[in-house]
Short mmCIF file of C-alpha atoms and ligand atoms in Angstrom, two decimals:
data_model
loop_
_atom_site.label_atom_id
_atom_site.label_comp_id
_atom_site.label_asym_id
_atom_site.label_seq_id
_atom_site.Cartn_x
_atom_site.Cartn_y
_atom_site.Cartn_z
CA UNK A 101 0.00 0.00 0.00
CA UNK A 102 1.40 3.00 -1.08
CA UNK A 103 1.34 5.97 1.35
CA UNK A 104 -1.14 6.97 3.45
CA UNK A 105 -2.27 10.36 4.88
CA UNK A 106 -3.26 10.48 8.38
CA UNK A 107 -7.25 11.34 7.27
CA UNK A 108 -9.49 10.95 4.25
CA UNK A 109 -12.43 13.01 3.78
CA UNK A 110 -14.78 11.18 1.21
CA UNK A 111 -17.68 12.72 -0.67
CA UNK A 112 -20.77 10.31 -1.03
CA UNK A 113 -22.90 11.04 -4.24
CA UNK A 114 -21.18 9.74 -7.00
CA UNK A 115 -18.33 8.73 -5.25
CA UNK A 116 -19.03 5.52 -3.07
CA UNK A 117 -22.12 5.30 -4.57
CA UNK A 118 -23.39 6.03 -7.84
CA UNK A 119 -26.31 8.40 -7.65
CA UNK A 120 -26.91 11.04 -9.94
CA UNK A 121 -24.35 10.34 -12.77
CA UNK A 122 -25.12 10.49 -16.42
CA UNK A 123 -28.30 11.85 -16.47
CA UNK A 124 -29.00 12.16 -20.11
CA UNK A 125 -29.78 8.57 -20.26
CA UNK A 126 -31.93 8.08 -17.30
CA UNK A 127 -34.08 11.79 -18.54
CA UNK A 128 -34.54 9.82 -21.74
CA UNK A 129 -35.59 6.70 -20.42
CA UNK A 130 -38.17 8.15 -17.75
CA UNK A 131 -39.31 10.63 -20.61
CA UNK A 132 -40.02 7.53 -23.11
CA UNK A 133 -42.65 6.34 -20.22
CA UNK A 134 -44.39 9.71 -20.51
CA UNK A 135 -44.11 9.50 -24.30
CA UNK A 136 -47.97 9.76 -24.68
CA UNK A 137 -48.58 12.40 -22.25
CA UNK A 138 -45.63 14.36 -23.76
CA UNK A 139 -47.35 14.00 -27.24
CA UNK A 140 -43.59 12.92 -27.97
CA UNK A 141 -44.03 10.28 -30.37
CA UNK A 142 -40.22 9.58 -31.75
CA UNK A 143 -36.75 9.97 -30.05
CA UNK A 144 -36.35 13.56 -31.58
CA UNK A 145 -39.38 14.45 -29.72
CA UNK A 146 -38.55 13.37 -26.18
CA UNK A 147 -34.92 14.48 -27.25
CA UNK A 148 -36.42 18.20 -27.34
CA UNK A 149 -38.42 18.12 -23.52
CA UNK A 150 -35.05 16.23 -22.29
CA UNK A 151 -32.68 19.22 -23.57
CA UNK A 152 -35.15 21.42 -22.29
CA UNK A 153 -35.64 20.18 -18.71
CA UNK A 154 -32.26 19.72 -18.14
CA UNK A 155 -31.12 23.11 -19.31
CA UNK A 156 -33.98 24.65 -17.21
CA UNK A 157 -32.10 22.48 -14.41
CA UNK A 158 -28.49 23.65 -15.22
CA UNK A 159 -29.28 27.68 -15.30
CA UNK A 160 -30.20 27.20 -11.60
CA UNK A 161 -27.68 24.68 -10.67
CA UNK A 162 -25.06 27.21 -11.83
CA UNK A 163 -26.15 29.90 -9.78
CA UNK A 164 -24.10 29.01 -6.41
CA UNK A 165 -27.02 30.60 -4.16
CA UNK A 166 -29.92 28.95 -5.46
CA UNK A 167 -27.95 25.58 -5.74
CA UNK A 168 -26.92 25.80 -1.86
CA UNK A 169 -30.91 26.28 -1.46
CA UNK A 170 -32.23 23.81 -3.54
CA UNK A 171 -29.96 21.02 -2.43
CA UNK A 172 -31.57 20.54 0.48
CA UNK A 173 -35.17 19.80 -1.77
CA UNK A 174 -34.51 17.80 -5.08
CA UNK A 175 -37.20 16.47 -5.62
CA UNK A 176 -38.67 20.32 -5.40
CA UNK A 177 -35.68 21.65 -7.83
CA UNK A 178 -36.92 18.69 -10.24
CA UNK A 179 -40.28 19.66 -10.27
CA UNK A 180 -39.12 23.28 -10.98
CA UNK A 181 -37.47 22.12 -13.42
CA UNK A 182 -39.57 20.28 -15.85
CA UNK A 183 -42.60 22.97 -15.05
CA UNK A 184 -40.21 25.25 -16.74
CA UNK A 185 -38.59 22.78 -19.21
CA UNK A 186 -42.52 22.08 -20.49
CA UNK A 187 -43.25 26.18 -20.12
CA UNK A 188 -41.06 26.54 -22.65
CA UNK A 189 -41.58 24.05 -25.12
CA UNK A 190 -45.17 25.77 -24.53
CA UNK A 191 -46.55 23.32 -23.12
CA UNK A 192 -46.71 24.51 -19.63
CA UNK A 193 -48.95 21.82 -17.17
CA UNK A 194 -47.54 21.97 -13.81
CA UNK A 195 -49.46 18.54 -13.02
CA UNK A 196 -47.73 16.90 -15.50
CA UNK A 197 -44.38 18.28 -14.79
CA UNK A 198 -44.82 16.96 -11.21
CA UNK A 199 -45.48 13.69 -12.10
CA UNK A 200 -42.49 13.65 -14.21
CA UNK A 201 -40.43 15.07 -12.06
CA UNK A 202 -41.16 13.07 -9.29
CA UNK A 203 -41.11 9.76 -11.46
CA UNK A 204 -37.30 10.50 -12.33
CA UNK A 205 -36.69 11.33 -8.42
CA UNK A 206 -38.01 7.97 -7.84
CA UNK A 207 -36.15 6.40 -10.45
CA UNK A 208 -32.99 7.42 -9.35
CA UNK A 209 -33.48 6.28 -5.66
CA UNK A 210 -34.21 3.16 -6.88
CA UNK A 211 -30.94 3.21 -9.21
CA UNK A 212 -28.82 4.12 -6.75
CA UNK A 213 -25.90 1.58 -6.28
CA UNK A 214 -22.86 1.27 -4.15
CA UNK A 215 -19.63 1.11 -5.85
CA UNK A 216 -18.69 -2.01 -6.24
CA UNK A 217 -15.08 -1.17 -4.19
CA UNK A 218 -16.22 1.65 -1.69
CA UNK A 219 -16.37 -0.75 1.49
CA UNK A 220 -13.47 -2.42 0.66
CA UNK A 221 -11.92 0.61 -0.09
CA UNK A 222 -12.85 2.26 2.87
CA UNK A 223 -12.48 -0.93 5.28
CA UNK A 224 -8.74 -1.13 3.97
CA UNK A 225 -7.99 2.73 5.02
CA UNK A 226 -9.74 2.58 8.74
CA UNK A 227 -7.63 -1.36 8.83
CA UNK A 228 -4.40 0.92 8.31
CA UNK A 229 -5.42 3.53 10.57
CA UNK A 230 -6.82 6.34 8.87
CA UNK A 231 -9.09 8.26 10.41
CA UNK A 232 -12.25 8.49 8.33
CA UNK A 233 -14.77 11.48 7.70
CA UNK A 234 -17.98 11.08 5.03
CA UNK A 235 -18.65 15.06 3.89
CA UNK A 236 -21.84 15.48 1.68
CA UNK A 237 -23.99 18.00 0.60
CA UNK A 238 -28.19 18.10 0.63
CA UNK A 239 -30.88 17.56 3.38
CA UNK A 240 -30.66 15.38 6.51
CA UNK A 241 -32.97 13.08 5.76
CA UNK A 242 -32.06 12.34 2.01
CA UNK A 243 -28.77 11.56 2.63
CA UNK A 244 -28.93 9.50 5.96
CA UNK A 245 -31.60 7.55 4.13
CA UNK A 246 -28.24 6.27 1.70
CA UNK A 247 -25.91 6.36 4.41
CA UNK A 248 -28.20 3.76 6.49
CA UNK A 249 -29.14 1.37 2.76
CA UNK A 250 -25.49 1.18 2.10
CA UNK A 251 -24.39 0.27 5.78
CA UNK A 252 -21.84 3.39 6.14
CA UNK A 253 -22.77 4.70 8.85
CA UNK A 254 -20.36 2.60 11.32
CA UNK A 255 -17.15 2.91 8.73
CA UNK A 256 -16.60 6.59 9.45
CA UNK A 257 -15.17 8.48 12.51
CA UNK A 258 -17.24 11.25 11.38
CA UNK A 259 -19.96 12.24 9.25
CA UNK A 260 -20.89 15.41 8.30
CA UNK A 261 -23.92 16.24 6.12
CA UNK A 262 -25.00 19.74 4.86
CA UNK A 263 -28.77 20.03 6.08
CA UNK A 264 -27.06 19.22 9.36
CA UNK A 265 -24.21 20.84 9.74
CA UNK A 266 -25.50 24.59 8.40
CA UNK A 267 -23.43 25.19 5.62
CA UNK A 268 -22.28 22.88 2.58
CA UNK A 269 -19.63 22.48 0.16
CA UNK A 270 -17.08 24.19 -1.02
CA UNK A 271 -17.54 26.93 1.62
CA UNK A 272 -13.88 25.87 3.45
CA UNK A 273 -15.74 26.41 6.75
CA UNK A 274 -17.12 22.52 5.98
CA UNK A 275 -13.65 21.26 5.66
CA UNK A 276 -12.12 23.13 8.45
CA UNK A 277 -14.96 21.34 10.76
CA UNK A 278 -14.16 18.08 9.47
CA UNK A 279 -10.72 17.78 9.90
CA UNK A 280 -11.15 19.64 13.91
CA UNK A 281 -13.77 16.61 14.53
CA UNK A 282 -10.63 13.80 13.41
CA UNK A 283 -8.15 15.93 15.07
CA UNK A 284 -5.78 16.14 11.77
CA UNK A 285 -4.09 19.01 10.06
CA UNK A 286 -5.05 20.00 6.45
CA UNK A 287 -1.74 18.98 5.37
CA UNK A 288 -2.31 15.47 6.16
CA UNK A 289 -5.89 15.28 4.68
CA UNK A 290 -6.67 14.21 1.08
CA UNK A 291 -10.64 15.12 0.02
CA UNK A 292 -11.78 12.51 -2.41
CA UNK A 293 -14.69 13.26 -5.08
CA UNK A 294 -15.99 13.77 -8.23
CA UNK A 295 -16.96 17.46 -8.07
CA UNK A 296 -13.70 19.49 -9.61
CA UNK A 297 -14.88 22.67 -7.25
CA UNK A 298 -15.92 20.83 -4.46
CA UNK A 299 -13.29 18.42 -3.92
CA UNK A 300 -10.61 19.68 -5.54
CA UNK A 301 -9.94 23.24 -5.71
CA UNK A 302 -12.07 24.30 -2.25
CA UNK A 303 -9.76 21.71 -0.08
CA UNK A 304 -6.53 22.51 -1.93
CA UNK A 305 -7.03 26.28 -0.58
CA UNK A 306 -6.96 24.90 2.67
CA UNK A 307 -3.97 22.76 2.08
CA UNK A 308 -5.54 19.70 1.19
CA UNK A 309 -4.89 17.28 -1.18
CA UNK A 310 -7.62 17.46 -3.71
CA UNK A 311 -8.10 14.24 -5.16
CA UNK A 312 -10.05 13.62 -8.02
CA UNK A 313 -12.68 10.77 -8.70
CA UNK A 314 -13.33 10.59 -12.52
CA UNK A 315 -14.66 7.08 -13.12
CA UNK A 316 -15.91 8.21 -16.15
CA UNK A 317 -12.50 9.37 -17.72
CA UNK A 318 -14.09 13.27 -18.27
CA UNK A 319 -10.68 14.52 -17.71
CA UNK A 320 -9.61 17.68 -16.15
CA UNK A 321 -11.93 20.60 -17.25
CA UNK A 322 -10.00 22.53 -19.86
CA UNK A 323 -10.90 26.09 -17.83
CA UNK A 324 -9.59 24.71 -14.30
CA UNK A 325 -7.32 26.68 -12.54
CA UNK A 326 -6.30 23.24 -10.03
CA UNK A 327 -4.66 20.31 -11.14
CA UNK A 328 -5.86 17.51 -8.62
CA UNK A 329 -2.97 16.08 -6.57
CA UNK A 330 -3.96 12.89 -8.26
CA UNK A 331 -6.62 11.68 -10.24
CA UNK A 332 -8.60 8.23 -10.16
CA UNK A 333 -10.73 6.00 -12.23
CA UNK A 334 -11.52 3.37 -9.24
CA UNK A 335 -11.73 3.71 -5.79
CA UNK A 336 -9.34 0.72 -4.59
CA UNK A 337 -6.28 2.65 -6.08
CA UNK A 338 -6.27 4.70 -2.98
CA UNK A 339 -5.33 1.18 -1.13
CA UNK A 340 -3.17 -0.42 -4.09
MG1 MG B 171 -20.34 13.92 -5.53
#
């Protein structure tokens, strides 16, 4: 095992488990089931409300103060979402959009899957003596709801969830709690996600590493000002 820093601070959503990853393909299998409401008869069709909800979803996602606000509701920032995807494909029914909305939200709880190498993963690091922290953004009750199905509860030392804890990431305030509650320094702390802002360039302020999760091989984003400390495609390199 190569070496280890004295604490790890892991994200959860899309990084022990997969959650909300690649969601082109599960908008355009949910929309298919609507087809007939949709009046969406052919792929180009649903193609059109999918580009439409999700770029409804992106212009608030990108502003950092609504996002930090509608975190803690998904299910309410989906429903936004499609009302305003359908609005302006003019087809604006708010009933409908609900429905929708709260079809995918249920669709994606039920897709939600553990990575097939987080326990081991994180069972090898707390066997060698690192001390452990689980750091993730959105409402209490959401994300204790996956921390309980995937038994993860009893692998960390701490666990620290934004609907909880007041404020989210990447204010550095988050990490700075963190690392006081397992008694480390920044210096010896790697963060370890798949959000390039989050968990890469907000913990490297501090002094961090900032290590990457990119399963997907997206690469580094060609604006970033950050290069991660390291980058990785699976979770058990962190123990190889
Ligand atoms: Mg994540």
């Amino acid at each position: 095992m190569a070496a280890l820093p004295k604490a790890i601070l892991f994200d959860l959503d899309d990084t022990l488990i997969r959650a909300y990853a690649q969601p082109e393909e599960a908008w355009t299998r949910l929309l298919h089931v609507f087809a007939a409401h949709l009046d969406a008869h052919d792929a180009q069709s649903i193609d059109r409300v999918r580009v439409a909800v999700m770029e409804e979803a992106r212009a608030f996602w990108n502003d950092r103060a609504e996002a930090a606000k509608w975190r803690l509701n998904i299910p309410g920032a989906r429903r936004l979402s499609v009302r305003r995807g359908l609005a302006r494909l003019g087809r604006a029914d708010d009933e409908l959009a609900d429905r929708i909305a709260d079809a995918f939200t249920e669709l994606r709880r039920t897709e939600y899957r553990l990575y097939p190498d987080a326990h081991a993963t994180v069972d090898a690091l707390r066997d060698a003596g690192v001390r452990l922290a689980l750091v993730t953004n959105g409402a209490s009750e959401t994300q204790r709801a996956k921390i309980e199905r995937f038994e993860l509860a009893h692998r960390f030392h701490h666990i620290q969830i934004e609907g909880e804890f007041g404020q989210g990431k990447p204010e550095l305030a988050v990490y700075r709690h963190a690392l006081e509650r397992l008694d480390v320094p920044a210096a010896d702390a790697w963060m370890v996600g798949d959000n390039y802002e989050w968990e890469v360039v907000a913990p490297q302020q501090l002094g961090m590493c900032g290590i990457w999760y990119d399963p997907f091989g997206a690469g580094v984003p060609a604006h970033a000002t950050a290069q991660p400390t390291r980058i990785i495609k699976r979770l058990s390199e962190l123990v190889e």
